[in-house]
XYZ file of C-alpha atoms in Angstrom:
425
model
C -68.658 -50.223 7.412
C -68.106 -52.671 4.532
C -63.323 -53.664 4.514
C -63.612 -51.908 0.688
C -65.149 -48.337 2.173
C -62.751 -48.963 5.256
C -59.859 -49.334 2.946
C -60.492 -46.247 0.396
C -60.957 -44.062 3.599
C -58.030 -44.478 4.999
C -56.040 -44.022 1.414
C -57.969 -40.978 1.216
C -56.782 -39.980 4.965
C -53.068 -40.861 3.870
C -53.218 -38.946 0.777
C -54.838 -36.032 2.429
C -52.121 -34.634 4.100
C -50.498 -31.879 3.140
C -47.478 -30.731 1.477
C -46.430 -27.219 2.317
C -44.189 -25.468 0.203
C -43.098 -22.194 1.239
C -43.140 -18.977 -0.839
C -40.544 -16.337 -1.436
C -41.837 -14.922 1.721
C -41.159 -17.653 4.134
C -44.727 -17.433 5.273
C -47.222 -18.548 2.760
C -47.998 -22.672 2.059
C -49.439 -24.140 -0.579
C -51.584 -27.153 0.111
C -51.705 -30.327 -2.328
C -54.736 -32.422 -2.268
C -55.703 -35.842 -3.515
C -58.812 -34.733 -5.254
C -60.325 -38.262 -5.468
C -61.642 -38.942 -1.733
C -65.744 -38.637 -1.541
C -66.909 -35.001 0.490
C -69.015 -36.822 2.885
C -69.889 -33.727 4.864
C -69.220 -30.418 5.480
C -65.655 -29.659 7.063
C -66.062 -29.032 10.618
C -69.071 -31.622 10.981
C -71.333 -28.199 10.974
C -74.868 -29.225 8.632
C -77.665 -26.598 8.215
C -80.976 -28.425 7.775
C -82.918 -26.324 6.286
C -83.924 -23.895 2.927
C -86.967 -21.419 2.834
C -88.158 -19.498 -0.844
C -91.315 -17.963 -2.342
C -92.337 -16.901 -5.594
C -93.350 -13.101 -5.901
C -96.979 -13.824 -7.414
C -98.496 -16.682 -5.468
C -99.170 -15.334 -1.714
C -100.016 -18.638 0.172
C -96.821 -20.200 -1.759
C -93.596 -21.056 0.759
C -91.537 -23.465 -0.255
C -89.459 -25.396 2.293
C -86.701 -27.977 2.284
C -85.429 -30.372 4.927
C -82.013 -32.286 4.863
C -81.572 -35.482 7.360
C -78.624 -36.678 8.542
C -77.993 -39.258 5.802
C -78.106 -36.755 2.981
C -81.251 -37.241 1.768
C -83.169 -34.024 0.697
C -86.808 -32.933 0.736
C -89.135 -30.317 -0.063
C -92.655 -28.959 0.877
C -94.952 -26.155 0.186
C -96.145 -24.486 3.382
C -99.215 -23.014 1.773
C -100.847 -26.697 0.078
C -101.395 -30.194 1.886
C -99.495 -31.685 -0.709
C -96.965 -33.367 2.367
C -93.438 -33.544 1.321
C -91.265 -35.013 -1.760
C -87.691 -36.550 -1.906
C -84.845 -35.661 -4.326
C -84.480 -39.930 -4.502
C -81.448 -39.366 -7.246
C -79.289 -37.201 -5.315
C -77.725 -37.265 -1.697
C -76.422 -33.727 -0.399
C -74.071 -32.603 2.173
C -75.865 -29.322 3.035
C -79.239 -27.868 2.691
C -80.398 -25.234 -0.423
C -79.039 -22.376 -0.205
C -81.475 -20.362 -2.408
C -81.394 -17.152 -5.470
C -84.047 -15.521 -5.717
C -84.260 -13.402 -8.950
C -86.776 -10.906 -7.747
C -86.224 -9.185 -10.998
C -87.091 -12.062 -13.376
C -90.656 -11.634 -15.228
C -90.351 -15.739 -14.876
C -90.170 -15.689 -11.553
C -86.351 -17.585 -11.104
C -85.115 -18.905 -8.108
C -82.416 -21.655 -8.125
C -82.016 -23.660 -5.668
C -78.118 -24.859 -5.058
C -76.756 -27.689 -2.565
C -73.584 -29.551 -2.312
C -73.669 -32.970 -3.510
C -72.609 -35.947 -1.032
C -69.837 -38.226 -2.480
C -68.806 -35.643 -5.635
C -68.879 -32.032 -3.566
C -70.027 -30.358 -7.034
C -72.431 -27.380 -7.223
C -75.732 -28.976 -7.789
C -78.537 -26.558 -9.246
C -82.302 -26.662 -9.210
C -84.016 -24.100 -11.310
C -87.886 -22.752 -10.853
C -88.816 -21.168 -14.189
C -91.925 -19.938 -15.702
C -94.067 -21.336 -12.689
C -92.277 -25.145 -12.806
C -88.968 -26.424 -11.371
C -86.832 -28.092 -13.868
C -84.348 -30.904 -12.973
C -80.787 -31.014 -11.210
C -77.637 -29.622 -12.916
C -74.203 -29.963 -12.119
C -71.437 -26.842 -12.035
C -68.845 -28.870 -11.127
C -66.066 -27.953 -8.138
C -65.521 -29.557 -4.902
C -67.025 -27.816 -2.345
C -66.821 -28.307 1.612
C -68.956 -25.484 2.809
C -72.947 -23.933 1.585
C -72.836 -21.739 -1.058
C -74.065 -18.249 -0.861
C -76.002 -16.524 -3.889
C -76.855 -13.170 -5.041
C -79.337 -11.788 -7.257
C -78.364 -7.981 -8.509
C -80.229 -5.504 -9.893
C -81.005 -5.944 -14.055
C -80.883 -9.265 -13.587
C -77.509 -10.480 -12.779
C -76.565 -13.292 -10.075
C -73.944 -15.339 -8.879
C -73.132 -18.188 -6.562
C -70.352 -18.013 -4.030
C -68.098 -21.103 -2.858
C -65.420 -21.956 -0.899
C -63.794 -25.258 -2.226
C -61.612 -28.354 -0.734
C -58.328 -26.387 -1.260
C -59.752 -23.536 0.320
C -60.116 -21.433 -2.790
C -63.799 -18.562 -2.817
C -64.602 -19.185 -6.193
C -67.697 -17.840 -8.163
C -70.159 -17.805 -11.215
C -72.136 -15.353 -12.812
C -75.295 -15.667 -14.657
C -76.801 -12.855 -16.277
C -79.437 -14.562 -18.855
C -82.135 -14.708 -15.949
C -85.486 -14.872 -18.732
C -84.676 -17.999 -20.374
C -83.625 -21.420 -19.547
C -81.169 -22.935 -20.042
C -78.853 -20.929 -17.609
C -75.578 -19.881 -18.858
C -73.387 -19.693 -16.161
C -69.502 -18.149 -16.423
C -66.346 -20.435 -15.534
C -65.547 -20.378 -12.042
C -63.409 -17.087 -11.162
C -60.883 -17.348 -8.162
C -61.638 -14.083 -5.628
C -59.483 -15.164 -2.753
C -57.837 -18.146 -1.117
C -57.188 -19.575 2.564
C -60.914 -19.487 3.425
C -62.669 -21.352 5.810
C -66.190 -21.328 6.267
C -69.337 -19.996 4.664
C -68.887 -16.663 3.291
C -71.827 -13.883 2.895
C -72.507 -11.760 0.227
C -74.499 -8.793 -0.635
C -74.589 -5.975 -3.207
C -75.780 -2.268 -3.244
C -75.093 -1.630 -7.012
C -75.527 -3.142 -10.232
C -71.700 -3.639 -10.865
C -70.104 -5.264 -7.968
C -70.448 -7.564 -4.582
C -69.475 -7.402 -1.099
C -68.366 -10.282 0.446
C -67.461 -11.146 4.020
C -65.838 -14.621 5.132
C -62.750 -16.116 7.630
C -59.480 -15.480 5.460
C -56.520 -16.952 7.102
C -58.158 -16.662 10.211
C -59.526 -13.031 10.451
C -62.982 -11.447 9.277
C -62.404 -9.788 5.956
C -64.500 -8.118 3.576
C -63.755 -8.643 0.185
C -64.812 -6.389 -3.126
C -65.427 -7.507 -7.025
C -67.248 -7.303 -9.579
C -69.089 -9.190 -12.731
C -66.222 -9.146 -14.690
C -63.374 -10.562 -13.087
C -61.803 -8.112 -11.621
C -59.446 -8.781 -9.124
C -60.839 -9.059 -5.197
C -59.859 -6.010 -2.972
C -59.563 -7.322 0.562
C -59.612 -5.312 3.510
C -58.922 -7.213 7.250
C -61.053 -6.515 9.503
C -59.574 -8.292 12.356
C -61.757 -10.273 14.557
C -63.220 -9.152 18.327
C -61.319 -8.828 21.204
C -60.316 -11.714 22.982
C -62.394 -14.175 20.384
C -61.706 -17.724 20.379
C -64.749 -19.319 18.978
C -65.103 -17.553 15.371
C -68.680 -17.489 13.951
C -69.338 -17.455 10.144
C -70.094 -13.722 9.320
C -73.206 -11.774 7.679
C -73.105 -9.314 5.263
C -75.344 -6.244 4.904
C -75.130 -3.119 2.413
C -77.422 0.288 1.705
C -76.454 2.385 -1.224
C -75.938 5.622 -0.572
C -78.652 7.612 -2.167
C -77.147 11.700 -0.979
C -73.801 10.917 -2.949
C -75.602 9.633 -6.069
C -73.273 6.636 -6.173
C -70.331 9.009 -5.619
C -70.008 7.395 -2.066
C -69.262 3.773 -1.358
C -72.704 2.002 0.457
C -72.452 1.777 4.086
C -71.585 -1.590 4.954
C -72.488 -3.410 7.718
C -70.440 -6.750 9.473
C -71.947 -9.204 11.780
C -70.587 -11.991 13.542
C -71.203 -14.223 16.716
C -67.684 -15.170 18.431
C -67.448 -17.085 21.859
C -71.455 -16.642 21.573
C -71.281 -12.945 21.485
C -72.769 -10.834 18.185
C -70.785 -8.423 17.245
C -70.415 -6.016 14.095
C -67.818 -3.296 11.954
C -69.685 -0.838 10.333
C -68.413 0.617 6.882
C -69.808 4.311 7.193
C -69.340 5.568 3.360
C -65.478 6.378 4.108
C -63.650 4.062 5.994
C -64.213 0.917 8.265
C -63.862 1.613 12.187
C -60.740 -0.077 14.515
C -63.236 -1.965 16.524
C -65.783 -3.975 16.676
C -68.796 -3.280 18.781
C -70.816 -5.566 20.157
C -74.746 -5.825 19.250
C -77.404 -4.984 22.520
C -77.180 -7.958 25.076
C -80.606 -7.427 25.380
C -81.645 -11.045 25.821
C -80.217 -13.676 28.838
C -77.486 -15.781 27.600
C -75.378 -16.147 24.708
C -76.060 -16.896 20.874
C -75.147 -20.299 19.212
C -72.269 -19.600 16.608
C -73.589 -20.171 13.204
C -77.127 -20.308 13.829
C -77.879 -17.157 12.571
C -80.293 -16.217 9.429
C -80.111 -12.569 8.167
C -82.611 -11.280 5.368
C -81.211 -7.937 3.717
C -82.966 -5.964 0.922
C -82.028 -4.280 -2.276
C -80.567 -7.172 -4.652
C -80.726 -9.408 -1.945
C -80.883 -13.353 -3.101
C -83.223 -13.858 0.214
C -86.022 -11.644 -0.064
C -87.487 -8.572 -1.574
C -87.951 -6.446 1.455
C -87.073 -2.314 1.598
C -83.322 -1.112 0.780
C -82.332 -0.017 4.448
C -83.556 -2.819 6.209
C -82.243 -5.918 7.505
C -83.384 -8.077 9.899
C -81.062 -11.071 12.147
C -82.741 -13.858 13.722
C -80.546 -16.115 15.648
C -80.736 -19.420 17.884
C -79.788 -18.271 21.453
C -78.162 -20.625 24.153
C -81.319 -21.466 25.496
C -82.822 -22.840 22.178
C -85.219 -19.954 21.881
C -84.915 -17.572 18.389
C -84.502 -14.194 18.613
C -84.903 -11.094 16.096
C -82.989 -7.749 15.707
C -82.711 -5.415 13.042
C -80.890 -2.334 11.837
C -82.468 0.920 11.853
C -81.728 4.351 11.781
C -79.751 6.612 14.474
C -78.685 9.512 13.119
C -76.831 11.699 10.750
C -73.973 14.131 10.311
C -75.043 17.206 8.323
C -71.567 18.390 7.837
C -70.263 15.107 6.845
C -73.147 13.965 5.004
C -72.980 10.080 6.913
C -76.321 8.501 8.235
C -75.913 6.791 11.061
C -77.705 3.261 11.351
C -77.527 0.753 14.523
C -79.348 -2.683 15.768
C -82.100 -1.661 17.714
C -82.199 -4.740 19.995
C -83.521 -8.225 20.543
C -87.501 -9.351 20.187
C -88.222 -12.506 21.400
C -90.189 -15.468 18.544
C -90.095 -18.860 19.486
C -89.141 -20.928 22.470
C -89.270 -24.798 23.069
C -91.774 -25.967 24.837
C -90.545 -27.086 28.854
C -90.684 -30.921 27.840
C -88.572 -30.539 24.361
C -85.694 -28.658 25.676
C -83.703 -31.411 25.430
C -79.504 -31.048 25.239
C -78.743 -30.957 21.807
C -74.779 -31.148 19.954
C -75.474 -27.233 18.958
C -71.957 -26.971 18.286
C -71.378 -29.480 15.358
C -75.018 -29.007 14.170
C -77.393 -25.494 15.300
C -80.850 -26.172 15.490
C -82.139 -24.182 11.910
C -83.565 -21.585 11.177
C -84.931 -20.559 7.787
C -87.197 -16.937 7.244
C -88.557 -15.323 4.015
C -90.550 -11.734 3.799
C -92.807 -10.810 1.410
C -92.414 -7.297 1.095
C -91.575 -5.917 4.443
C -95.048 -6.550 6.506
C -94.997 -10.393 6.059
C -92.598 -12.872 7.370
C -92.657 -16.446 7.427
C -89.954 -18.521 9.977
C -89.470 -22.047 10.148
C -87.577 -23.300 13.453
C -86.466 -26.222 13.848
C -86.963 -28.280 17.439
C -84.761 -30.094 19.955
C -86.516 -32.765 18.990
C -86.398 -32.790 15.434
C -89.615 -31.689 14.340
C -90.439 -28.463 12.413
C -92.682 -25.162 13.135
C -93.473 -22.491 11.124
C -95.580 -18.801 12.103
C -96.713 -15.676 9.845
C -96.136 -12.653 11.031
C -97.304 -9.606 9.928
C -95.710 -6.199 11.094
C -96.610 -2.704 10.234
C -94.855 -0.370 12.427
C -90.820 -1.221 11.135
C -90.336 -3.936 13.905
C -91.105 -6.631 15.492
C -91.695 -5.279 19.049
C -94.662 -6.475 20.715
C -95.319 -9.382 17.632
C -96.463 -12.776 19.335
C -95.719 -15.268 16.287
C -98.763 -18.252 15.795
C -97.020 -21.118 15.494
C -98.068 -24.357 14.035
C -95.845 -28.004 13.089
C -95.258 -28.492 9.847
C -96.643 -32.349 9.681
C -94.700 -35.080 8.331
C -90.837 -34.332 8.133
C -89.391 -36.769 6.381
């Protein structure tokens, strides 16, 4: 490390400490920043690796993108031998997080990642069958965004920034470039973490994130409105708190009288858990997902596709499917299905059916790996709800990737094909 780099990094570590000032309540601080340091990496040293997207009319298409650990990004299609190609211009802090505008008669997805150095939004658009160049929204961000595509069009990206502030912007002009995006609206502060969102309607999101320390699920809208938080607490006896998932089915019997059922999922102290939002009211506890797999999960390995508006994939309205990285290394599936429903009450019942084994290491690459600062990736994409492509990511660094096909609602009995992707940058 050159004395000049040595010397701004520790003004930066001087000025970063912070001055609480206490509000009326006693309780409450404020936290000044100096704004100038670089964002270097993600706070908490966690780094996901790796982005997965498809367009909706090219079948063999999968698009893939692979960050290394000095920043530099790159990108592959699964479905050519064209081999990878580097972002050269632009170092990045975490891998794409990507919107998928299922909606779009272009075909939009936008691919967003932090930048290294500046922490602003950076945004890649795919338009009209070609990806345009990088844009900058600004902010400083610590932590991958999350995006949503609703119905009729209208997204938004999802960030929590340096000061700890969930901040957002909506775009609604999805069938022309360029994108018009809204100025950054402030839905809640003392977050840490990446937060998950999700929608069932055409009017507002449901988000879930670490506020102040507990799981809470957070409600807005388009417009501005102001957030409505509710705390959900965290699971008994949790130390080790996971970044959550988000999951939400309209609720088709009440003709949007009814709130959607919501669904909750985290991993703490390696255990999955989730609070289920039945129409009415959230429950006390949490209940823990079917331990139906030997050991534990890796906090904040987990990938979750969800349907209906979902940014991740276009699959059916009532489905959602978890894959996470379990303590042995090997990826796991489970997904929500139904289990019942109250005829006097009117409130379907759904649950996680249990855990289907994918992928494993093979016996000579199950090396030890530093799981806890950085999980081994995963990235999956569906087309529809009978294909699925995964991309795991090694012990070793190296990358697989499998098709699967299922007809019957889930993955029981499916034995993944798995093949390395060659030539990871």
């Amino acid at each position: 490390m050159s004395f000049r780099r040595a010397k701004m990094l520790l003004a930066c570590l001087a000025a970063s400490l912070s001055v609480a000032i206490a509000k009326p309540t006693g309780i409450s601080t404020i936290t000044k920043r100096n704004n100038t340091c670089p964002i270097l990496h993600t706070k908490g040293g966690i780094t996901r690796h790796l982005g997965i997207s498809r367009p909706s009319r090219s079948f063999d298409t999968v698009w893939t993108w692979s960050l290394d650990s000095e920043g530099s990004l790159s990108w592959t299609d699964l479905g050519s031998n064209a081999g990878w190609q580097t972002y050269d211009s632009l170092q990045f802090i975490t891998a794409p997080e990507v919107l998928n505008d299922w909606s779009s008669y272009q075909e939009l997805r936008v691919v967003f990642s932090i930048q290294k150095g500046t922490g602003h939004l950076m945004y890649l658009p795919y338009f009209g069958g070609k990806w345009d160049t990088w844009h900058d929204l600004g902010g400083r961000f610590t932590y991958r965004p999350a995006a949503i595509s609703g119905t009729y069009g209208l997204s938004a990206v999802f960030a929590v920034n340096d000061e700890g502030q969930l901040v957002y912007s909506a775009v609604d002009n999805t069938n022309f470039l360029p994108l018009k995006w809204s100025d950054w609206v402030v839905m809640g502060t003392g977050v840490t973490g990446e937060v998950a969102v999700a929608t069932a309607d055409r009017l507002t999101w449901e988000v879930a994130g670490l506020v102040n320390g507990t799981y809470q699920h957070g409600l807005t809208d388009y417009s501005g409105t102001p957030a409505k938080w509710t705390d959900l607490g965290v699971p008994p006896n949790s130390v080790e708190l996971g970044w959550p998932k988000i999951f939400t089915v309209p609720d088709y019997r009440s003709n949007g009288v009814r709130r959607p059922y919501i669904d909750v999922v985290v991993v703490a102290d390696g255990v999955a858990w989730h609070k289920y939002f039945d129409g009415t009211a959230w429950p006390e506890e949490w209940a823990r997902l079917p331990p139906s797999h030997d050991g534990l999960e890796i906090t904040n390995s987990q990938e979750l596709l969800i349907g209906y508006g979902s940014s991740v994939s276009p699959i059916y309205p009532s489905n959602a499917y978890l894959f996470s990285r379990g303590s042995d290394n090997c990826v796991y599936q489970n997904q929500i299905g139904y289990s019942g429903y109250n005829e006097t009450t009117g409130v379907t019942y759904m649950d996680w059916l249990g855990w289907n084994s994918l992928w494993c290491p093979a016996a000579d690459d199950n090396v030890s790996t530093d799981t806890r600062r950085s999980p081994l990736a995963i990235a999956a994409i569906a087309q529809y709800d009978n294909r699925f492509d995964f991309v795991v990511e090694t012990p070793s660094g190296t990358l697989e990737h499998a098709q699967v096909y299922q007809d019957n609602g889930t993955f029981t009995g499916v034995v993944p094909k798995w093949e390395a992707v060659e030539g990871r940058p």
